Amino acid sequence: MQKCPCCSGKSYEECCESVIAEQSAPTALALMRSRYSAYTCVDGEYLMATTHSRTRSKYNKEDLENWGRENQWTQLEIVSVEHGRINDDRGIVEFKAYFEDVKGQKHIHHERSNFIKENGKWYYVDGQINPQEVPLVKKVSRNDPCPCGSGKKYKKCCG
């Protein structure tokens, strides 16, 4: 039994093979994993079919297949998943795909991908390469406007 390239720990047969064959993933994460496996197996047809029609024109099958063929894909790491469950219609999956290029140099493709479900099927829409962490709380310095909305500087108001 061949392990699935997507690093799920399952066999390829019980993980990504059926998703790719049926072109139907139950979740955004399952689609993400199957697309990674499609790169490792050089399946440009699947990659194009699972790219949303709104952004599909940005890609072509030959380039996707060449990128899959030219690199040795070594690991998929899922960083985070937001929504994208069976009953959702949108999802975000952040991942890191580790690979070696034709010169033997190691690389990490880090992406935060957006997915959408239409007519019961999940599609890759687009992604942000090398996403930056977004601070949850902005630090207010003494000369900034006060966040209370008074119009005064923070140091003269709530600071």
PDB file of C-alpha atoms in Angstrom, residues 25 61 116 126:
ATOM      1  CA  ALA A  25     -13.677  16.746  -2.287  1.00  0.00           C
ATOM      2  CA  LYS A  61      -2.193  22.865 -17.631  1.00  0.00           C
ATOM      3  CA  ILE A 116     -15.255  28.220  -2.530  1.00  0.00           C
ATOM      4  CA  ASP A 126      -6.527  31.991  -5.199  1.00  0.00           C
TER       5      ASP A 126
END
